[in-house]
Short mmCIF file of C-alpha atoms in Angstrom, two decimals:
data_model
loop_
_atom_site.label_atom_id
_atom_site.label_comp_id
_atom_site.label_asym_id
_atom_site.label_seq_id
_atom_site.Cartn_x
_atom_site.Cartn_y
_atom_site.Cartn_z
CA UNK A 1 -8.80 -72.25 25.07
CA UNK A 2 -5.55 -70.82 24.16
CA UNK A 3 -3.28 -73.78 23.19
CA UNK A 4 -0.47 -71.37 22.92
CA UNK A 5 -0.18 -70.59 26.33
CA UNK A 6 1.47 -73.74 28.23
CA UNK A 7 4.28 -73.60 30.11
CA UNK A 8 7.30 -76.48 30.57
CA UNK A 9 5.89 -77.21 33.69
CA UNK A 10 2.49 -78.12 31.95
CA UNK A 11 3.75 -80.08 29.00
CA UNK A 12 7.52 -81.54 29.53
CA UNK A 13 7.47 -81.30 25.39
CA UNK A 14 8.53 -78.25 22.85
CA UNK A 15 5.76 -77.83 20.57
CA UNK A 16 5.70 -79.99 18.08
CA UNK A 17 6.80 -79.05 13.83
CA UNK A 18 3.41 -77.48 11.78
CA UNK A 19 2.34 -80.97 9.51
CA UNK A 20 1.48 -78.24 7.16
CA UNK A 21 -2.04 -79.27 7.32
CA UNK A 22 -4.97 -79.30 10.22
CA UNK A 23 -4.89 -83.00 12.07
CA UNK A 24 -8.01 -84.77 12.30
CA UNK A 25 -8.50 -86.08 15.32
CA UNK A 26 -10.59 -89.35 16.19
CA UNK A 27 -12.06 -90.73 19.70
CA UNK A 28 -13.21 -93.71 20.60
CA UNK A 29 -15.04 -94.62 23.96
CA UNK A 30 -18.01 -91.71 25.41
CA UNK A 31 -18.54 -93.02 28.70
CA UNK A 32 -18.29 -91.15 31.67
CA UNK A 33 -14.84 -90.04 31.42
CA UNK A 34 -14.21 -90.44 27.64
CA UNK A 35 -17.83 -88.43 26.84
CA UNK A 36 -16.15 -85.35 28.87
CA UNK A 37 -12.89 -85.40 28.08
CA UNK A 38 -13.72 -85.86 23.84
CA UNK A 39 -16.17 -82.78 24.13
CA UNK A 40 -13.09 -80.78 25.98
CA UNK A 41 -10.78 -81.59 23.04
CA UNK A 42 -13.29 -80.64 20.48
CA UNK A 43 -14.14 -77.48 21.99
CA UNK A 44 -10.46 -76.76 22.40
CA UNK A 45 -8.47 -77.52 19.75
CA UNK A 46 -9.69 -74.81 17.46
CA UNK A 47 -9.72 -74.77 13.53
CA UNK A 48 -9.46 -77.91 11.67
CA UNK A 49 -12.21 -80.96 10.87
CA UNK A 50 -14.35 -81.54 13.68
CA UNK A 51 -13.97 -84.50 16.10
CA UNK A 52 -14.91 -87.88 14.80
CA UNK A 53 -16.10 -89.82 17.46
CA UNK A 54 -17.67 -93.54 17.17
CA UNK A 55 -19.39 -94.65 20.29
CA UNK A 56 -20.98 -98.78 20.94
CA UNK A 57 -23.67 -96.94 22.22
CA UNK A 58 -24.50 -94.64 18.84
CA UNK A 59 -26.72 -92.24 21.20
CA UNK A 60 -23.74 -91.03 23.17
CA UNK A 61 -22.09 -89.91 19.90
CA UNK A 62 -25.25 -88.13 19.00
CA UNK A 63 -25.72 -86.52 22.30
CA UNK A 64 -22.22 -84.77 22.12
CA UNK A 65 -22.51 -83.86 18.65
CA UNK A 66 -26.04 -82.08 19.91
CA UNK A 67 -23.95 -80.64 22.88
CA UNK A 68 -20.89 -79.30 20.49
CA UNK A 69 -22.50 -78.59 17.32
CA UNK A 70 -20.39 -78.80 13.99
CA UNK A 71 -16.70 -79.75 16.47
CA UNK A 72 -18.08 -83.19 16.58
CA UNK A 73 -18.80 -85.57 14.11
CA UNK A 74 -20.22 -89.23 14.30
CA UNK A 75 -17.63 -91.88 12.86
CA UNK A 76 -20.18 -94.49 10.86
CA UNK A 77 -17.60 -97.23 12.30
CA UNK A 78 -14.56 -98.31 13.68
CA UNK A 79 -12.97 -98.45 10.13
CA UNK A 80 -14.68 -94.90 9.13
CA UNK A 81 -12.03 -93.66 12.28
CA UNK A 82 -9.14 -95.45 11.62
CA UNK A 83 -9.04 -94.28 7.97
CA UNK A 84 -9.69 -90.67 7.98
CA UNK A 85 -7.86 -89.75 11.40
CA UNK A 86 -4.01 -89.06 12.40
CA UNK A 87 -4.39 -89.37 15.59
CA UNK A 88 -6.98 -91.66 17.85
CA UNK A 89 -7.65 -91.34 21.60
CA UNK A 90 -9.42 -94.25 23.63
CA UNK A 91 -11.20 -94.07 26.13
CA UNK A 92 -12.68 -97.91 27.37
CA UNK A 93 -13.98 -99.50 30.51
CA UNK A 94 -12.27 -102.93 30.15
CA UNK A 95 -8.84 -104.61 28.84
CA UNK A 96 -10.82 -106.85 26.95
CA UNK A 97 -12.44 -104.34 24.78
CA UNK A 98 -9.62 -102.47 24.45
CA UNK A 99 -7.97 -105.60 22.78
CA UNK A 100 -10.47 -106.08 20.83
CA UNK A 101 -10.82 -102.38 19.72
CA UNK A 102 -6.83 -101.98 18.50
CA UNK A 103 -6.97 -105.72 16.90
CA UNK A 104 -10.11 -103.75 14.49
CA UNK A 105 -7.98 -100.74 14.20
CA UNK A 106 -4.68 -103.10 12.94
CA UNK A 107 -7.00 -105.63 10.72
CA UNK A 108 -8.06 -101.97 9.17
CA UNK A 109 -4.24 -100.84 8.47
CA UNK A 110 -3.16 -103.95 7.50
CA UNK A 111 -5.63 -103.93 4.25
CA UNK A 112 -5.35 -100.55 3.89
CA UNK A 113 -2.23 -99.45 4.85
CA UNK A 114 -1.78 -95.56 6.57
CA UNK A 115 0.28 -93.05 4.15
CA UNK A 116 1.55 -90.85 6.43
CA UNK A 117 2.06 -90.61 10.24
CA UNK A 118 -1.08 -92.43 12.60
CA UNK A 119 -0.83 -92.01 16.51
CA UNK A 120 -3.00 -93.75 18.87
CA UNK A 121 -3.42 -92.31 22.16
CA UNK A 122 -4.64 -94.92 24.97
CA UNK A 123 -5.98 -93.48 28.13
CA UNK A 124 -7.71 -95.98 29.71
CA UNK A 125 -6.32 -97.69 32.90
CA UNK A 126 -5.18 -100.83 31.55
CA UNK A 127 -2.67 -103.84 32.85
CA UNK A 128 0.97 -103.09 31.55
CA UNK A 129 0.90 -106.25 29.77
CA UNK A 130 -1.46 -105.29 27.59
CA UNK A 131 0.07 -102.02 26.44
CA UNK A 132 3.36 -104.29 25.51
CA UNK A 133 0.75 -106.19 23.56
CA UNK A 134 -1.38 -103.30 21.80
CA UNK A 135 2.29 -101.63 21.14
CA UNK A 136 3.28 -104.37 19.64
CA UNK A 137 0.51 -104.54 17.22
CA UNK A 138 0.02 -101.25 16.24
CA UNK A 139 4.10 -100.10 15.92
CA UNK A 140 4.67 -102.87 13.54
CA UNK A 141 2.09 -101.06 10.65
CA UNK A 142 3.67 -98.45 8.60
CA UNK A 143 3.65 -94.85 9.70
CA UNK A 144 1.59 -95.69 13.04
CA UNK A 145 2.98 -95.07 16.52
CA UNK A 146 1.16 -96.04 20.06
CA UNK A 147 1.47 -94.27 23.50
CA UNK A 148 -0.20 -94.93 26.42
CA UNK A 149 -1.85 -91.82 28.03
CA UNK A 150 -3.82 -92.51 31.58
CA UNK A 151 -5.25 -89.83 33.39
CA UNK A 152 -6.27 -88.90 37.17
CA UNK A 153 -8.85 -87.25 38.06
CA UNK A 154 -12.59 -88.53 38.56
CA UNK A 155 -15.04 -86.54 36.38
CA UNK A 156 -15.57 -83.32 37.75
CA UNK A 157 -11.88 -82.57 36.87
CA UNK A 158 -12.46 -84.02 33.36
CA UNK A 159 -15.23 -81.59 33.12
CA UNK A 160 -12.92 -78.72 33.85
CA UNK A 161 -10.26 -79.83 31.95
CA UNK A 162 -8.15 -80.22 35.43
CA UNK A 163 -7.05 -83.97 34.49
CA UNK A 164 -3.27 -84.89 35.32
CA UNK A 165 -1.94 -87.22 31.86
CA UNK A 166 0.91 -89.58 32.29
CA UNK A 167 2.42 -90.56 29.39
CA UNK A 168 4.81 -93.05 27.99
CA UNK A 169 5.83 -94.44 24.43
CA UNK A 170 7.31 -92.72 21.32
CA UNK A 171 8.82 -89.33 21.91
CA UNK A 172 7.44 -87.65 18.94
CA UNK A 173 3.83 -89.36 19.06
CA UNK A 174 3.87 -87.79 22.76
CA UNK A 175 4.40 -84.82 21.79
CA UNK A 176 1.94 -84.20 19.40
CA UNK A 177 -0.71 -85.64 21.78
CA UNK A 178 0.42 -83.58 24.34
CA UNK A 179 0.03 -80.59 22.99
CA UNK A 180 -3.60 -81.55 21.34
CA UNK A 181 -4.39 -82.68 25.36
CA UNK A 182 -3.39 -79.58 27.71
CA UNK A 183 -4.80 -77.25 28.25
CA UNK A 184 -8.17 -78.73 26.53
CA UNK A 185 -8.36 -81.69 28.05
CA UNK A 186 -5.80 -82.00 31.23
CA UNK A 187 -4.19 -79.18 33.14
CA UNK A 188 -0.53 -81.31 32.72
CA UNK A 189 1.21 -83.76 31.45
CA UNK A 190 3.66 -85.93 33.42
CA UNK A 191 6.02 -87.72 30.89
CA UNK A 192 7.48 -91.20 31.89
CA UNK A 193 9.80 -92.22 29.11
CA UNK A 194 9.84 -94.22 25.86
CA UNK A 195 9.04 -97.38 27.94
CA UNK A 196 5.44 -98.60 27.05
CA UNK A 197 4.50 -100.02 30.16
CA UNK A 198 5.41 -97.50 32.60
CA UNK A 199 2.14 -94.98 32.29
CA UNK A 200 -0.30 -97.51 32.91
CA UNK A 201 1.81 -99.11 36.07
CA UNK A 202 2.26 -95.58 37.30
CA UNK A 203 -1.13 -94.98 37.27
CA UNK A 204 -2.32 -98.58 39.05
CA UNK A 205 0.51 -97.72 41.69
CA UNK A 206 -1.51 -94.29 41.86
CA UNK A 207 -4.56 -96.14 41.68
CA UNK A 208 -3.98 -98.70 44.74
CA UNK A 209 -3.14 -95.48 47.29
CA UNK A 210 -6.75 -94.04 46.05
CA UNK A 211 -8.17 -97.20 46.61
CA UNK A 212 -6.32 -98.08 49.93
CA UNK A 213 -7.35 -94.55 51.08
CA UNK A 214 -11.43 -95.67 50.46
CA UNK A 215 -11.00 -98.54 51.91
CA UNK A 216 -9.35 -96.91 55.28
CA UNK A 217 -12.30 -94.54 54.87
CA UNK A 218 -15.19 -97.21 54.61
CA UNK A 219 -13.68 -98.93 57.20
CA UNK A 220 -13.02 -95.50 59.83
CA UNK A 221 -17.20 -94.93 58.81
CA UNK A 222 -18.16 -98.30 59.64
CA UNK A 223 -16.21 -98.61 62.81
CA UNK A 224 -18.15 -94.64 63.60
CA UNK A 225 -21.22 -96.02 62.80
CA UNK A 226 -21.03 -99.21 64.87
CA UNK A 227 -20.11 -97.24 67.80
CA UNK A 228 -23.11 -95.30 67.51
CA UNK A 229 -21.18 -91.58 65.99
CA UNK A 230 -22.74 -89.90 62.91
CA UNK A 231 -20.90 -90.62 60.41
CA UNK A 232 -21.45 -87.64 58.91
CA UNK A 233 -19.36 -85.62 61.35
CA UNK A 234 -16.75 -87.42 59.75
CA UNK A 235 -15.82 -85.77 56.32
CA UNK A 236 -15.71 -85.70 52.53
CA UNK A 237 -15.48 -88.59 50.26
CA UNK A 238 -17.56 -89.77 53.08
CA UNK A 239 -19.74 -87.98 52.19
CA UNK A 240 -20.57 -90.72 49.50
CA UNK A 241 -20.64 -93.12 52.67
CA UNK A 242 -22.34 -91.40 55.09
CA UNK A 243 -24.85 -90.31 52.86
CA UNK A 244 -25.64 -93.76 50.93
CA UNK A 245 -24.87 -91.55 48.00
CA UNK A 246 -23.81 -94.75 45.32
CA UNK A 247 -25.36 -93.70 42.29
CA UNK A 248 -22.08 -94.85 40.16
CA UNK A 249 -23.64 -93.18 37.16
CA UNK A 250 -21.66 -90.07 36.99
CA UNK A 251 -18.95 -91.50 39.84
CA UNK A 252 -16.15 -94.36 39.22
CA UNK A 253 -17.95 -97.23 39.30
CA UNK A 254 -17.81 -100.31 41.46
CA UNK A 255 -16.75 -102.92 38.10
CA UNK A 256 -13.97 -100.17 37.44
CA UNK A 257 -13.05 -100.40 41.24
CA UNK A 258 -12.56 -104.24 40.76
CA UNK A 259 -11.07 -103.87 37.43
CA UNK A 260 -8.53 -101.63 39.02
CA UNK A 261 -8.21 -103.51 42.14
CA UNK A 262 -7.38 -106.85 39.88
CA UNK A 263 -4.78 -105.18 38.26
CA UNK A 264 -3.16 -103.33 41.18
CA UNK A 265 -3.21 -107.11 43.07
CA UNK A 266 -1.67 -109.02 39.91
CA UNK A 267 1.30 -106.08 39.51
CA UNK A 268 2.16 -106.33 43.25
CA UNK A 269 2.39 -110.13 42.54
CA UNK A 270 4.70 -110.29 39.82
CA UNK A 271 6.85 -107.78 41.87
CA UNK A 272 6.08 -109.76 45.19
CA UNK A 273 4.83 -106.60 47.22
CA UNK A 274 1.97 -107.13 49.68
CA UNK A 275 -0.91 -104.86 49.34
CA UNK A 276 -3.24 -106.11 52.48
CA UNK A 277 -4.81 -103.24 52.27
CA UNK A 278 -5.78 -103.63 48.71
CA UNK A 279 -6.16 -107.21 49.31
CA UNK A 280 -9.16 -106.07 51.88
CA UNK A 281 -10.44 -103.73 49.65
CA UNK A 282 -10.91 -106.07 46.78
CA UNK A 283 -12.95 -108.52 48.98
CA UNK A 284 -15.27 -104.91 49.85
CA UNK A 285 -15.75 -104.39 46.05
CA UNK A 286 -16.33 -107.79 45.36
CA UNK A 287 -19.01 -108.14 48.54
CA UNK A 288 -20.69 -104.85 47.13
CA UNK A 289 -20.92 -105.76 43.76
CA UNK A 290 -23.12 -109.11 44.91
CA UNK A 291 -25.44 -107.54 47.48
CA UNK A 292 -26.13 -104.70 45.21
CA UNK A 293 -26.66 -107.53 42.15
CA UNK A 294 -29.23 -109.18 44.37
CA UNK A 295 -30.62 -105.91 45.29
CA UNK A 296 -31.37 -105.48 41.60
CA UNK A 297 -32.87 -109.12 41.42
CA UNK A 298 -34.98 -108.35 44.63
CA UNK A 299 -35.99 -105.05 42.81
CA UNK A 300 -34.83 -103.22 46.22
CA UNK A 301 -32.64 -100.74 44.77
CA UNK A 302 -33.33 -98.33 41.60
CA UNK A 303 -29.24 -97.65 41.36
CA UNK A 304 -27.94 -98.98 37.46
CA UNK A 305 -24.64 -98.39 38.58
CA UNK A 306 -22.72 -98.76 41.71
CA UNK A 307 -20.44 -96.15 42.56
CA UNK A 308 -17.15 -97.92 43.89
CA UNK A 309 -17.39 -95.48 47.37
CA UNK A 310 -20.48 -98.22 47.79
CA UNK A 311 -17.63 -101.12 48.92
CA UNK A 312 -18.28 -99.50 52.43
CA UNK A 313 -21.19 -102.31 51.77
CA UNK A 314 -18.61 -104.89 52.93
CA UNK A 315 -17.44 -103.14 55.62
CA UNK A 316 -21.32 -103.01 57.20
CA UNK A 317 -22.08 -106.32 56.28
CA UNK A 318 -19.34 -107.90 57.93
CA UNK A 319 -20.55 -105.57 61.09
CA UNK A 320 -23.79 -106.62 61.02
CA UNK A 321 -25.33 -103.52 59.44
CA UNK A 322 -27.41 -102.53 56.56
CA UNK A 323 -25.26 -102.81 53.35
CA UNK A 324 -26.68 -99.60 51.77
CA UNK A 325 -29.37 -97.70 54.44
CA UNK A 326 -27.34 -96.40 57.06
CA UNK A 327 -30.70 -94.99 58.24
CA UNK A 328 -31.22 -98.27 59.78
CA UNK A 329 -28.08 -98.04 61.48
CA UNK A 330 -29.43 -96.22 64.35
CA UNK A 331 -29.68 -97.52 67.81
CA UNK A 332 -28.08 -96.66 71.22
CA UNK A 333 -25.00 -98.37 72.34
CA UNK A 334 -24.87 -99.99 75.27
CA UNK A 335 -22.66 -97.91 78.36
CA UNK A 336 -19.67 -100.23 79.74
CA UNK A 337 -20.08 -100.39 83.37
CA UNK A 338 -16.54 -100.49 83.73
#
């Protein structure tokens, strides 16, 4: 990809100064997201040391670095990342890792100090909170600057390199990742300010109308299905629903649905804004998540992962319908003599 050719519309940023040398760039995280948005970036940002990417899972690494070839190459450890890149992008599934992850990265700089500018690049959807907190630790070490970076876009648009980045933090750290990001990675950046926490509540706000929307839909498919329509004459995401299609494995799945739905609930309460329709949807995901966990236990279901489109599960339940065969769904309704 041509890195030359963005517009102001794409990046809000001017390009940033030549460092006089080639950047080496670090990721951290290769799950479903983070796997296909690090193999965009190393396919895209042209000459220079390959990607070093460390993985918890060391076959993920492996399997990009057999996908890319000599762009990628497999970071030994956290520590083996932190000291030879100047700038890091994570990608991780939970708040709790991602604490854990920046508190190696600082214990790293802290005995071994950076000698020359460090950027870390968060684009996981995390609580605002914790960005304040991660910013904090990070910005006090010499030379090293934080910005959050969340994305939309499930991962067929991270395979295309269609994401949308929001951004917030340092202005120079932003632009640099900016222009390492678009057009490899996202097809635009949408830049916030220098406050830390606005990205990720942006992208929670963003988050709770996506997950509002599924719930309308699992409950319009339910209510369809009760009344004895095909659901699939109904359309699209749907298709997911109508379809039993949950296979979270290459989808959003149904822990990052309740991750997502915690956080969106907890922001609306420190800002005392009801979400019902969130509220709702959180009880779906959390109904889901149990009958597909005793699905598992029962050995009735050969799904790893639950895709979060699979909280229509709550929806049947509390209808008196199958959580996840809709085949057994079908039975005339009764006329009204009326």
């Amino acid at each position: 990809m041509n890195r030359l050719n963005v517009t102001k519309e794409e990046i809000p940023f001017s390009r940033p100064a030549s460092p006089g040398r080639n950047l080496t760039l670090g990721w951290v995280g290769l799950g479903n997201m983070g796997y296909l948005m690090a193999r965009n970036l190393a396919k895209g940002k042209g000459t220079g040391p390959p990607l070093l990417v460390w993985n918890r899972t060391t076959s993920k690494a492996e399997g990009l670095q057999k996908e890319v070839g000599s762009a990628v190459s497999v970071a030994k450890d956290l520590t083996d990342i932190v000291e030879k890149c100047d700038v890091i992008f994570t990608s991780l599934n939970e708040d709790s890792i991602v604490k854990s992850i920046y508190e190696q990265f600082a214990e790293t700089l802290k005995s071994k100090p950076a000698s020359s500018m460090k950027i870390f690049v968060e684009t996981s959807t995390i609580f605002p909170s914790l960005a304040i907190q991660l910013d904090d630790l990070i910005t006090v070490l010499p030379h090293c600057h934080f910005v959050t970076s969340p994305v939309f876009g499930a991962p067929a648009a991270a395979d295309k390199a269609q994401l949308l980045i929001v951004m917030s933090g340092d202005y120079k750290a932003k632009k640099e990742a900016a222009h390492l990001l678009v057009p490899s990675v996202g097809r635009k950046v949408l830049d916030l300010g220098g406050n830390i926490a606005k990205a990720p509540t942006f992208k929670l706000i963003g988050n709770s109308m996506i997950l509002g929307t599924v719930e309308i839909l699992a409950e319009g498919f339910t209510f369809a299905d009760k009344s004895g329509i095909d659901p699939s004459i109904m359309i699209n995401y749907a298709n997911r629903m109508a379809h039993d299609n949950f296979d979270g494995s290459t989808g959003f799945s149904i822990e990052g649905g309740i991750k997502d739905a915690s956080h969106i609930r907890h922001l609306s309460t420190k800002n005392d804004v009801p979400l019902p329709a969130i509220d709702v949807a959180y009880q779906h995901l959390l109904t889901a998540r149990a009958l597909h966990r005793t699905a598992q236990q029962a050995g009735t279901t050969n799904l790893d992962v639950l895709d979060w489109s699979g909280m229509v599960a709550g929806a049947r339940v509390a209808a008196g319908l199958d959580a996840f065969d809709s085949t057994k769904h079908k039975y005339p309704v009764q006329e009204s003599n009326d």
